[in-house]
Every structure is written in C-alpha cells, then in structure tokens.
Amino acid sequence: METVGDCFIETQTGSQKRRPEEQIDSDVLAKTLKAVHGVHDADHAEAVTRDQTIAYLDDGERALWAHAISRKDAWVLCGPDKSSLRIGIRLGLRDRLVSLERLLGDVGFRPKLDLKTPYTQKWLDQALAQLAQLEGK
Amino acid sequence: MTTTIGARIKSLREQRRLSQEDLAEQFGFKDRQTLSAIETGDRKVAADELLRATQIFGVSIDYFTDPFMLAGEGSFSWRQTGVDGDRLRGYEESAGRLIAAFRTLARQTGREPPLIRPALSLSKQSSFDDASAAGERFAAEFDLGNVPARRLADVMAEKLGILVLMVDPIEGVSGAACRLPELDVVLINRNEIAGRRHFDLAHELFHILTWEKMPPEHVEEIMPKKRSRVEQLADNFASALLMPGAVLDRFGEWGGLTEGKLVDRLNAVADELLVTSQALRWRLVGMGRLTRAQSDAISDDGLRNNGRAKPGKPEAPPLFSKPFVQIVAAALDEGQTSMRRIASILGLPIDDFAELFASHGVEAPYEL
C-alpha cells in the first residue's frame, strides 16, 4: 500500500472530516506503508488539464489522482466516493476501480464487522453502471 | 474548466492592466489570438501553459482551476457589528466557497440560473414613503399573507431565484447580500432571534433589488451613529414588507391604549408577525398609528426580547436551505464532486451530512 503526502498529513492534522476523528499513530502508519509520494505542481497541472473535474475533489483526493495517473505501473482505486469513480470511468480506467469487499476477499481477509454498503461489490457495480450512463459510456 | 482557467487568466490580466499582446508574449505565444482563444474557452490550456500562468501571476494552480472559489467575482455587503477586517475577509472567503459551490454544482446538475433579475424602480432620490410603499406592494404582489416573515425566504428563492442561506457565521455578522454576475445571494445568521433574522432578510432583499442603482457599502454597521440614506430606505422597505398596513389593520386601533396595554399588545403582535417589538413600534410611528409622544412614553425595557425576561435559545432554522441541499445531494449522487470536498466547503464532518439532508427533507444520496 502506498499513498501521497497530502493524504498522510490529513490523517495527522484533524482533516479526516469524520466524527469522531480517529487518532492514527504516525509511526505505525509510516511502517505499514510501502511509500509516501510527493506530488509536484507539474503532476497537478497534468492531472487537471487531462480531466478538469479532478479540481472538484478535496486536496488529498486531487493529489492521489495526480500521482496515480503519472504512474506507468499497475494500480487499483478502492474507494466509496462516486466522484473518483466517475473520473476513473472518464479516463478509461474502469477496470482499475475495485470494491473493498473484493480487495479484502482477494487477499484472503474476512473482516469481523459488516462493511458499509458503498464498500461492497454490489454497490460498486450499481454505481459504475449509473455513472457510465451519465458519461455516455 | 477550460472556461474557468481562461476566465481567470483574463481576470488577472485585466487586474494587472496587461494587454493580450503583453501577456501572449510572456506566455511565449506567437500571436495574441492564441491567448484570446484561451480566455474565451475556445482553446484548451496545456499543463505547461497552466504552470507558466502560475509563474507569470505568482498564484497557485488552484487559483485557475478551483471551481469552488469566487475569484474576485462577487460583491458582498455585510451587515455586522465590530468585526475585524481580517476576520471578515476570512469569512467572506468561506462564504464565497458556499456560493461558488451552489453556482457550479447547480450548473453541473443541469439547473440554469434565472434568466431575468428583478429590480425595484427606486433610487437614492426616492422618499422613505416610496420605499415603504414598495415593501407593502411586494408583500401584496407576492401574496405573503398574514405573516409575511413566514414565507419571505421561500418566495425569494422560488419566485426571484435568490439563493437564501442560513449560516453559522463568525461572531458579529448578522447577514450579507452578495451579487454575482449571474446569481443573487442572501446570507442570514441563523442563530439570531427570529425577529432580527426576518428583518435582516427583508433588508438584504432591498439591497438585492436595488443593487444597480444603489450599490450598498461593503461593510454596514448594524447600529451606526448615522445611517446612510440607502440603509434607511432599506429599513423602511423591510419594515413595510414585514408589517404591511393591511396586516396591521386586523389588530385594531393603537392610539387609545394605556402604556401597559400598549406594551402588551406590541409584544403580542410582534410575536405573531415574527418581528421584534421595537421594529413594530417604529413601524406604527412611521405610519402615524402611534404618536411620537406615545412611543416616547414606552420603556425600552418592556419591549426587550418581545417582553420576555430572557431572549431564550432561539430556534435556529436548519443550516443552508432546501434548494442548496438538493443541489449538493444531486451533485454527490452524480459524482460531480466528492464527499470530502463538500465537507470542506460546508465546514461539516461527513457524519453530519445525513442529519443535514434530513433537516430539509432531502434524501441522502447514498450511505454516508
């Protein structure tokens, strides 16, 4: 698992936009991540001129997209927010959009708690169908 | 977005008093036409050109691309008491994001701004009676009924296309009117008592309807030593709109009441009309239904909090407004923007979204 600097910072500065904020130990987090990438202005400019709606996302989400589309290797996006799913469809990356349910299943992990609906494969399939229709794809 | 980048390049070029030729040269374009096409949105901006723009103007990429920012487009008029300039500028930026979000997401979800903007045919030369008459006519023509305050916000939104937002602003701010090229907005501090909220709403409506002929000051003191003529006209309009003669008629004569009964009646009628007793008192004096001597005989203490010992905790209306929340819900459902970005703009954690949508009877877009 890798991330970008903005997302790492958000976990430490109370910018989770969740109630209650969860305290995530920075050392533990750093040790469990393979890499934390810096994102430069050139990456942001490339991303936002490639797909204008990346500018409609929050700081960490924008940085993730700017980093992701600059990479040449394989990656998958696992998230419950329709805006990033729609961007993925528009950029022709539909096969990279996976549900947390499937991701956990593929690595052989069974969570003790039920996943929230937007993390399930069924929700993702429905959301992708709706968004693809809106995109005319 | 291409239009956003182009429009913001144009706006900055004009602010810096640069010609298209000058700026085209700085970009390294062969001719002015390339820049012209970018400014009008006819030509896409390349990544290296966007970076060049940030260097030329010394601003961030976000300045050119952020759809939830008013880049020098809106004119605000704040109704406030003793708010420091820097704090007000900071809050204006936050409020501007709410307004920009509505404007952008409404367009993204297929809602067009109103084609025509209504205006009152009043000017600085108009008399206070003219302003009162306009307020009375507004209440009658828009059928505001026996308690005009109750329906005013809905009428402003539905009939006039004005975005009315109930907000939790910084301390000292009562409300604001904001004028954009294609949208009118009124912000109201939802934590004020109902009477003051309604008066502010009607007062700001006056500014919206007279903005071209009487642009209001950027900052307006609620209790200044001397009120400007425009503010006095706005007060007369608001007072008549909320308390039209026809509505006051049903409460009978006021002249023959003893001081005690007069105070009781003022407080009771003000409660019924959702205004303050003081506003009602001055409206009656203005209409000649109370004499100045009768008014002077009334103790301010008896009218404070409409006759209650304490103001009590006001029942605040839900945050923002139903049209605003409907647009946000539609945009989230269509994936036009993200939950986290909306949380940043609204200043709310995502976990509070469900309650916000429910408070306006709007279905949440998906499990939050």
Coordinates of C-alpha atoms in Angstrom, one line a residue:
Chain A
M1 CA 0.0 0.0 0.0
E2 CA 1.3 3.4 -1.0
T3 CA -0.1 6.9 -0.6
V4 CA 0.8 10.6 -1.2
G5 CA 2.0 13.1 1.3
D6 CA -1.3 15.1 1.4
C7 CA -3.3 12.0 2.5
F8 CA -0.7 11.1 5.1
I9 CA -0.8 14.6 6.5
E10 CA -4.7 14.6 6.6
T11 CA -4.6 11.6 8.9
Q12 CA -2.5 13.6 11.4
T13 CA -4.0 17.1 11.3
G14 CA -7.6 16.5 12.0
S15 CA -8.6 16.8 8.4
Q16 CA -10.3 13.4 8.2
K17 CA -13.7 15.2 8.1
R18 CA -15.1 12.4 10.3
R19 CA -16.7 12.4 13.7
P20 CA -15.1 11.3 15.8
E21 CA -11.6 12.0 14.4
E22 CA -9.5 8.8 14.8
Q23 CA -6.0 9.1 16.2
I24 CA -3.7 7.3 13.8
D25 CA -0.2 6.8 15.1
S26 CA 2.1 8.3 12.5
D27 CA 4.9 5.8 13.2
V28 CA 2.6 2.8 12.8
L29 CA 1.1 4.3 9.7
A30 CA 4.5 5.0 8.1
K31 CA 5.7 1.5 8.8
T32 CA 2.6 -0.1 7.2
L33 CA 3.0 2.0 4.0
K34 CA 5.4 1.0 1.3
A35 CA 5.9 4.6 0.2
V36 CA 4.6 8.1 0.7
H37 CA 4.9 10.0 -2.5
G38 CA 5.4 13.7 -3.0
V39 CA 3.2 15.3 -5.7
H40 CA 4.5 18.3 -7.6
D41 CA 2.9 21.2 -9.3
A42 CA 3.7 19.6 -12.7
D43 CA 1.7 16.5 -11.7
H44 CA -1.2 18.6 -10.5
A45 CA -1.2 20.6 -13.8
E46 CA -1.0 17.5 -15.9
A47 CA -3.9 15.9 -14.0
V48 CA -6.2 18.9 -14.0
T49 CA -5.7 19.6 -17.7
R50 CA -6.2 15.9 -18.5
D51 CA -9.5 15.8 -16.6
Q52 CA -10.9 19.1 -15.4
T53 CA -13.1 17.5 -12.7
I54 CA -10.1 16.5 -10.7
A55 CA -10.3 20.1 -9.5
Y56 CA -13.7 19.3 -7.9
L57 CA -12.0 16.9 -5.4
D58 CA -10.6 17.5 -2.0
D59 CA -6.8 18.2 -1.5
G60 CA -5.8 14.6 -0.7
E61 CA -8.0 13.1 -3.4
R62 CA -6.6 15.5 -6.0
A63 CA -3.0 14.6 -5.0
L64 CA -3.8 10.9 -5.3
W65 CA -5.2 11.3 -8.8
A66 CA -2.3 13.5 -9.8
H67 CA 0.1 10.8 -8.6
A68 CA -1.8 7.8 -9.9
I69 CA -2.1 9.0 -13.5
S70 CA 1.6 9.8 -13.6
R71 CA 2.4 6.2 -12.8
K72 CA 3.2 3.7 -15.6
D73 CA 2.8 0.6 -13.4
A74 CA -0.4 -1.1 -12.3
W75 CA -2.6 0.3 -9.5
V76 CA -6.2 0.0 -8.4
L77 CA -8.5 2.5 -6.8
C78 CA -10.6 1.3 -3.9
G79 CA -12.9 4.0 -2.6
P80 CA -16.6 4.6 -1.9
D81 CA -16.9 8.1 -3.4
K82 CA -18.7 8.4 -6.7
S83 CA -16.7 11.4 -7.9
S84 CA -13.5 9.5 -8.2
L85 CA -15.3 6.5 -9.7
R86 CA -16.7 8.9 -12.4
I87 CA -13.3 10.3 -13.1
G88 CA -11.9 6.7 -13.4
I89 CA -14.6 5.9 -16.0
R90 CA -14.0 9.1 -17.9
L91 CA -10.2 8.4 -18.1
G92 CA -10.9 4.8 -19.4
L93 CA -9.7 3.2 -16.1
R94 CA -12.9 1.4 -15.2
D95 CA -11.1 -2.0 -14.7
R96 CA -8.9 -0.3 -12.0
L97 CA -11.9 0.5 -9.8
V98 CA -12.4 -2.2 -7.2
S99 CA -14.5 -2.6 -4.1
L100 CA -13.0 -3.1 -0.7
E101 CA -15.1 -6.2 -0.4
R102 CA -13.3 -7.7 -3.4
L103 CA -9.9 -6.4 -2.4
L104 CA -10.2 -8.0 1.0
G105 CA -11.5 -11.2 -0.4
D106 CA -8.6 -11.4 -2.9
V107 CA -6.1 -11.1 -0.1
G108 CA -8.0 -13.7 2.0
F109 CA -9.1 -11.4 4.8
R110 CA -12.5 -11.6 6.3
P111 CA -13.5 -8.6 8.4
K112 CA -15.4 -9.2 11.6
L113 CA -17.7 -6.3 11.0
D114 CA -20.1 -5.9 8.1
L115 CA -18.7 -3.5 5.5
K116 CA -20.7 -0.3 4.9
T117 CA -22.8 -0.5 1.7
P118 CA -20.5 1.7 -0.5
Y119 CA -17.6 -0.7 0.1
T120 CA -19.5 -3.7 -1.3
Q121 CA -19.1 -5.2 -4.8
K122 CA -22.9 -4.9 -5.4
W123 CA -22.9 -1.1 -4.6
L124 CA -19.8 -0.6 -6.8
D125 CA -21.4 -2.4 -9.8
Q126 CA -24.6 -0.3 -9.5
A127 CA -22.6 2.9 -9.0
L128 CA -20.4 2.2 -12.0
A129 CA -23.5 1.4 -14.2
Q130 CA -25.1 4.7 -13.2
L131 CA -22.0 6.8 -13.7
A132 CA -21.2 5.1 -17.0
Q133 CA -24.6 6.0 -18.2
L134 CA -24.1 9.6 -17.2
E135 CA -20.8 9.7 -19.1
G136 CA -22.5 8.1 -22.1
K137 CA -20.1 5.1 -21.9
Chain B
M1 CA -12.9 24.1 -16.7
T2 CA -11.2 25.4 -19.7
T3 CA -13.6 28.3 -19.4
T4 CA -12.6 28.7 -15.7
I5 CA -8.9 28.8 -16.4
G6 CA -9.4 31.1 -19.4
A7 CA -11.7 33.4 -17.5
R8 CA -9.4 33.6 -14.5
I9 CA -6.4 34.3 -16.7
K10 CA -8.4 37.1 -18.3
S11 CA -9.5 38.4 -14.9
L12 CA -5.9 38.5 -13.6
R13 CA -4.6 40.1 -16.9
E14 CA -7.2 42.9 -16.5
Q15 CA -6.4 43.3 -12.8
R16 CA -2.7 43.7 -13.7
R17 CA -3.6 46.0 -16.6
L18 CA -1.8 43.9 -19.2
S19 CA -2.8 43.8 -22.8
Q20 CA -3.4 40.5 -24.6
E21 CA -0.3 41.2 -26.6
D22 CA 1.8 41.7 -23.5
L23 CA 0.6 38.6 -21.8
A24 CA 0.8 36.5 -25.0
E25 CA 4.4 37.5 -25.2
Q26 CA 5.0 36.4 -21.6
F27 CA 3.4 33.0 -22.4
G28 CA 5.7 32.7 -25.4
F29 CA 2.7 32.5 -27.8
K30 CA 3.3 33.6 -31.4
D31 CA 0.3 35.8 -31.5
R32 CA -2.5 37.4 -29.4
Q33 CA -5.1 35.1 -30.9
T34 CA -3.9 32.1 -29.0
L35 CA -4.4 33.9 -25.7
S36 CA -7.7 35.2 -26.9
A37 CA -8.9 31.7 -27.6
I38 CA -7.8 30.5 -24.2
E39 CA -9.6 33.4 -22.5
T40 CA -12.8 32.7 -24.2
G41 CA -12.5 28.9 -23.6
D42 CA -12.2 28.1 -27.3
R43 CA -8.7 26.5 -26.8
K44 CA -7.7 24.0 -24.1
V45 CA -4.9 25.1 -21.8
A46 CA -1.9 22.6 -21.8
A47 CA -0.3 21.6 -18.5
D48 CA 2.9 23.5 -19.2
E49 CA 0.9 26.6 -20.1
L50 CA -1.0 26.4 -16.8
L51 CA 2.3 26.2 -14.9
R52 CA 3.5 29.2 -16.9
A53 CA 0.4 31.1 -15.8
T54 CA 1.2 30.4 -12.2
Q55 CA 4.7 31.7 -12.6
I56 CA 3.6 34.9 -14.5
F57 CA 0.9 35.9 -12.0
G58 CA 2.5 34.4 -8.8
V59 CA -0.6 32.4 -7.8
S60 CA -1.3 28.8 -7.2
I61 CA -2.7 26.3 -9.8
D62 CA -5.9 26.2 -7.7
Y63 CA -6.5 29.9 -8.4
F64 CA -7.0 28.9 -12.1
T65 CA -8.8 25.6 -11.6
D66 CA -10.8 25.6 -8.3
P67 CA -14.5 25.7 -9.3
F68 CA -15.5 26.4 -5.7
M69 CA -13.9 29.8 -5.4
L70 CA -15.1 33.3 -6.2
A71 CA -12.0 34.7 -7.9
G72 CA -12.8 38.4 -7.5
E73 CA -16.3 37.9 -9.0
G74 CA -18.7 38.6 -6.1
S75 CA -19.6 41.9 -4.4
F76 CA -20.6 41.5 -0.8
S77 CA -22.4 43.8 1.6
W78 CA -22.0 42.7 5.2
R79 CA -24.4 43.6 8.0
Q80 CA -22.2 43.3 11.1
T81 CA -21.1 44.8 14.4
G82 CA -17.5 45.4 15.2
V83 CA -15.9 42.6 13.1
D84 CA -12.2 43.0 12.4
G85 CA -11.4 43.4 8.7
D86 CA -9.1 40.4 8.5
R87 CA -11.7 38.1 10.2
L88 CA -14.4 39.4 7.9
R89 CA -12.2 38.8 4.8
G90 CA -11.6 35.3 6.0
Y91 CA -15.2 34.6 6.5
E92 CA -16.1 36.2 3.1
E93 CA -13.7 33.6 1.5
S94 CA -15.5 30.8 3.3
A95 CA -19.0 32.1 2.4
G96 CA -17.8 32.6 -1.2
R97 CA -17.0 28.9 -1.3
L98 CA -20.6 28.0 -0.4
I99 CA -21.9 30.4 -3.0
A100 CA -19.4 29.2 -5.7
A101 CA -20.3 25.6 -4.9
F102 CA -24.0 26.3 -5.4
R103 CA -23.3 28.1 -8.7
T104 CA -21.0 25.4 -10.0
L105 CA -22.9 22.4 -8.9
A106 CA -26.3 23.8 -10.0
R107 CA -24.9 24.2 -13.5
Q108 CA -23.3 20.7 -13.4
T109 CA -26.6 19.1 -12.4
G110 CA -28.5 20.9 -15.1
R111 CA -30.0 23.9 -13.3
E112 CA -29.8 27.2 -15.0
P113 CA -29.6 30.5 -13.1
P114 CA -32.6 32.8 -13.6
L115 CA -32.7 34.5 -17.0
I116 CA -34.1 37.8 -15.7
R117 CA -33.2 39.6 -12.5
P118 CA -36.0 41.7 -10.8
A119 CA -35.3 45.2 -9.7
L120 CA -37.2 47.9 -7.8
S121 CA -37.6 51.3 -9.6
L122 CA -36.2 53.2 -6.6
S123 CA -33.2 55.5 -6.4
K124 CA -31.4 57.5 -3.7
Q125 CA -33.8 60.3 -4.5
S126 CA -36.8 58.1 -3.6
S127 CA -38.6 59.1 -0.3
F128 CA -38.9 56.8 2.7
D129 CA -42.6 56.6 1.8
D130 CA -41.7 55.3 -1.7
A131 CA -39.6 52.6 0.0
S132 CA -42.4 51.7 2.4
A133 CA -44.9 51.6 -0.5
A134 CA -42.6 49.2 -2.4
G135 CA -42.4 47.0 0.7
E136 CA -46.2 47.0 1.0
R137 CA -46.6 46.1 -2.7
F138 CA -44.0 43.4 -2.5
A139 CA -45.9 41.7 0.3
A140 CA -49.2 42.0 -1.6
E141 CA -48.0 41.1 -5.1
F142 CA -46.1 38.0 -3.8
D143 CA -49.0 37.1 -1.6
L144 CA -47.0 36.9 1.6
G145 CA -50.2 36.6 3.6
N146 CA -51.0 37.4 7.2
V147 CA -47.5 36.7 8.5
P148 CA -45.2 37.9 5.7
A149 CA -42.0 36.9 7.5
R150 CA -43.0 33.2 7.4
R151 CA -43.0 32.9 3.6
L152 CA -40.4 35.5 2.6
A153 CA -37.3 33.2 2.3
D154 CA -39.3 30.7 0.2
V155 CA -40.7 33.5 -2.1
M156 CA -37.2 35.0 -2.6
A157 CA -35.9 31.6 -3.6
E158 CA -38.8 30.3 -5.7
K159 CA -40.1 33.5 -7.3
L160 CA -37.0 35.5 -7.6
G161 CA -34.3 32.8 -7.9
I162 CA -32.3 34.3 -5.0
L163 CA -30.1 31.8 -3.0
V164 CA -31.0 32.3 0.6
L165 CA -28.6 30.6 3.0
M166 CA -29.0 30.2 6.8
V167 CA -25.4 30.1 8.1
D168 CA -23.4 30.0 11.3
P169 CA -21.1 32.9 10.7
I170 CA -18.3 34.4 12.8
E171 CA -19.4 36.4 15.8
G172 CA -20.7 39.9 15.0
V173 CA -22.1 39.1 11.5
S174 CA -25.8 39.2 11.1
G175 CA -26.1 38.7 7.4
A176 CA -25.0 39.7 3.9
A177 CA -26.1 40.3 0.4
C178 CA -23.9 39.1 -2.4
R179 CA -24.1 39.9 -6.1
L180 CA -22.6 37.7 -8.7
P181 CA -22.8 38.3 -12.5
E182 CA -25.5 35.6 -12.7
L183 CA -26.7 35.0 -9.1
D184 CA -28.0 36.9 -6.1
V185 CA -27.4 35.6 -2.6
V186 CA -28.5 36.5 0.9
L187 CA -26.8 35.0 3.9
I188 CA -28.5 35.2 7.3
N189 CA -27.1 34.3 10.7
R190 CA -29.5 31.6 11.7
N191 CA -28.6 32.0 15.4
E192 CA -30.2 35.5 15.6
I193 CA -33.6 35.7 17.2
A194 CA -36.4 35.2 14.6
G195 CA -37.4 38.9 14.5
R196 CA -34.0 40.1 13.7
R197 CA -33.4 37.3 11.2
H198 CA -36.6 38.3 9.3
F199 CA -35.7 42.0 9.3
D200 CA -32.2 41.3 8.0
L201 CA -33.7 39.1 5.3
A202 CA -36.1 41.8 4.1
H203 CA -33.4 44.4 4.4
E204 CA -30.9 42.4 2.3
L205 CA -33.7 41.8 -0.2
F206 CA -33.9 45.5 -0.7
H207 CA -30.2 45.7 -1.5
I208 CA -30.5 42.8 -4.0
L209 CA -33.5 44.6 -5.7
T210 CA -31.7 48.0 -5.9
W211 CA -28.1 46.9 -6.3
E212 CA -27.6 48.6 -9.7
K213 CA -28.9 52.0 -8.7
M214 CA -27.9 52.0 -5.0
P215 CA -24.9 49.6 -4.5
P216 CA -24.6 49.0 -0.8
E217 CA -21.4 49.5 1.2
H218 CA -19.2 46.5 1.6
V219 CA -19.5 46.8 5.4
E220 CA -22.6 48.1 7.1
E221 CA -22.7 48.6 10.8
I222 CA -26.0 47.4 12.4
M223 CA -26.0 50.3 14.9
P224 CA -24.1 53.1 13.3
K225 CA -24.1 56.7 14.7
K226 CA -25.7 57.8 11.4
R227 CA -27.4 55.5 9.0
S228 CA -26.8 56.2 5.3
R229 CA -29.8 57.1 3.2
V230 CA -29.7 53.7 1.3
E231 CA -29.8 51.9 4.7
Q232 CA -32.7 54.0 5.8
L233 CA -34.6 53.2 2.6
A234 CA -33.8 49.5 3.1
D235 CA -35.1 49.6 6.7
N236 CA -38.3 51.3 5.5
F237 CA -38.8 48.8 2.8
A238 CA -38.2 45.9 5.2
S239 CA -40.4 47.3 7.8
A240 CA -43.4 47.7 5.5
L241 CA -42.9 44.3 3.8
L242 CA -42.9 42.5 7.1
M243 CA -45.7 44.7 8.6
P244 CA -47.9 45.9 5.8
G245 CA -50.8 48.2 6.7
A246 CA -53.4 45.6 5.6
V247 CA -51.9 43.1 8.0
L248 CA -51.7 45.6 10.9
D249 CA -55.4 46.6 10.3
R250 CA -56.6 43.4 11.8
F251 CA -55.1 44.3 15.2
G252 CA -57.3 47.4 15.6
E253 CA -56.5 50.9 16.9
W254 CA -53.4 51.6 18.9
G255 CA -53.9 55.2 19.8
G256 CA -56.2 54.8 22.9
L257 CA -54.2 52.2 24.8
T258 CA -52.7 52.8 28.1
E259 CA -48.9 52.3 28.3
G260 CA -49.2 48.9 29.9
K261 CA -51.7 47.6 27.4
L262 CA -49.8 49.1 24.6
V263 CA -46.6 47.3 25.6
D264 CA -48.5 44.0 25.9
R265 CA -50.2 44.5 22.5
L266 CA -46.9 45.4 20.8
N267 CA -45.2 42.3 22.2
A268 CA -48.1 40.0 21.3
V269 CA -48.5 41.3 17.8
A270 CA -44.7 41.3 17.2
D271 CA -44.6 37.6 18.3
E272 CA -47.4 36.8 15.9
L273 CA -45.8 38.6 13.0
L274 CA -42.3 37.1 13.8
V275 CA -40.7 40.6 14.2
T276 CA -39.3 42.5 17.1
S277 CA -41.5 44.7 19.3
Q278 CA -39.1 47.6 18.6
A279 CA -39.5 47.2 14.8
L280 CA -43.3 47.1 15.2
R281 CA -43.2 50.2 17.4
W282 CA -41.3 52.2 14.9
R283 CA -43.4 50.9 12.0
L284 CA -46.5 52.2 13.8
V285 CA -44.9 55.5 14.5
G286 CA -43.9 55.8 10.8
M287 CA -47.4 55.0 9.7
G288 CA -48.9 57.6 12.1
R289 CA -50.8 54.9 14.0
L290 CA -48.8 55.7 17.2
T291 CA -47.8 59.3 18.1
R292 CA -44.3 60.1 18.9
A293 CA -45.4 61.0 22.4
Q294 CA -47.0 57.6 22.9
S295 CA -43.9 55.9 21.6
D296 CA -41.6 58.0 23.9
A297 CA -43.7 57.0 26.9
I298 CA -42.9 53.3 26.3
S299 CA -40.0 52.0 28.2
D300 CA -37.5 50.1 26.1
D301 CA -37.3 47.5 28.9
G302 CA -40.9 46.5 28.3
L303 CA -40.2 45.6 24.7
R304 CA -36.8 43.9 25.2
N305 CA -37.0 40.3 24.0
N306 CA -40.6 41.0 23.0
G307 CA -41.4 41.3 26.7
R308 CA -39.7 38.2 27.9
A309 CA -37.3 38.2 30.8
K310 CA -34.6 36.5 28.6
P311 CA -34.2 36.0 24.9
G312 CA -34.1 32.3 25.4
K313 CA -32.4 30.0 23.0
P314 CA -33.6 30.9 19.5
E315 CA -34.9 28.1 17.5
A316 CA -32.5 28.2 14.6
P317 CA -33.7 27.2 11.2
P318 CA -31.8 24.3 9.5
L319 CA -28.4 25.1 8.0
F320 CA -28.3 26.5 4.5
S321 CA -31.5 26.0 2.5
K322 CA -33.5 23.2 0.8
P323 CA -32.6 24.3 -2.7
F324 CA -28.9 24.4 -1.7
V325 CA -29.0 21.0 -0.1
Q326 CA -30.9 19.5 -3.0
I327 CA -28.2 20.6 -5.4
V328 CA -25.5 19.2 -3.1
A329 CA -27.3 15.9 -2.9
A330 CA -27.8 15.7 -6.7
A331 CA -24.1 16.5 -7.3
L332 CA -22.9 13.9 -4.9
D333 CA -25.2 11.3 -6.3
E334 CA -24.0 12.0 -9.8
G335 CA -20.3 12.0 -8.7
Q336 CA -19.9 15.7 -9.7
T337 CA -17.8 16.3 -6.5
S338 CA -16.6 14.4 -3.6
M339 CA -18.0 14.0 0.0
R340 CA -14.7 15.2 1.4
R341 CA -14.7 18.3 -0.8
I342 CA -18.3 19.1 0.2
A343 CA -17.4 18.5 3.9
S344 CA -14.6 21.1 3.5
I345 CA -16.8 23.7 1.9
L346 CA -19.7 23.2 4.3
G347 CA -17.4 23.0 7.4
L348 CA -19.2 19.8 8.5
P349 CA -17.9 16.3 9.1
I350 CA -19.2 13.8 6.6
D351 CA -21.0 12.0 9.5
D352 CA -23.3 15.1 9.9
F353 CA -24.4 15.0 6.2
A354 CA -27.3 12.6 6.9
E355 CA -28.7 15.0 9.5
L356 CA -28.3 18.0 7.2
F357 CA -30.2 16.3 4.4
A358 CA -32.9 15.1 6.7
S359 CA -33.4 18.6 8.2
H360 CA -34.6 19.7 4.8
G361 CA -36.5 16.6 3.9
V362 CA -34.0 15.7 1.2
E363 CA -33.0 12.1 0.6
A364 CA -29.3 11.4 1.3
P365 CA -27.6 10.5 -2.0
Y366 CA -26.0 7.3 -0.7
E367 CA -24.8 5.8 2.6
L368 CA -22.5 8.4 4.1

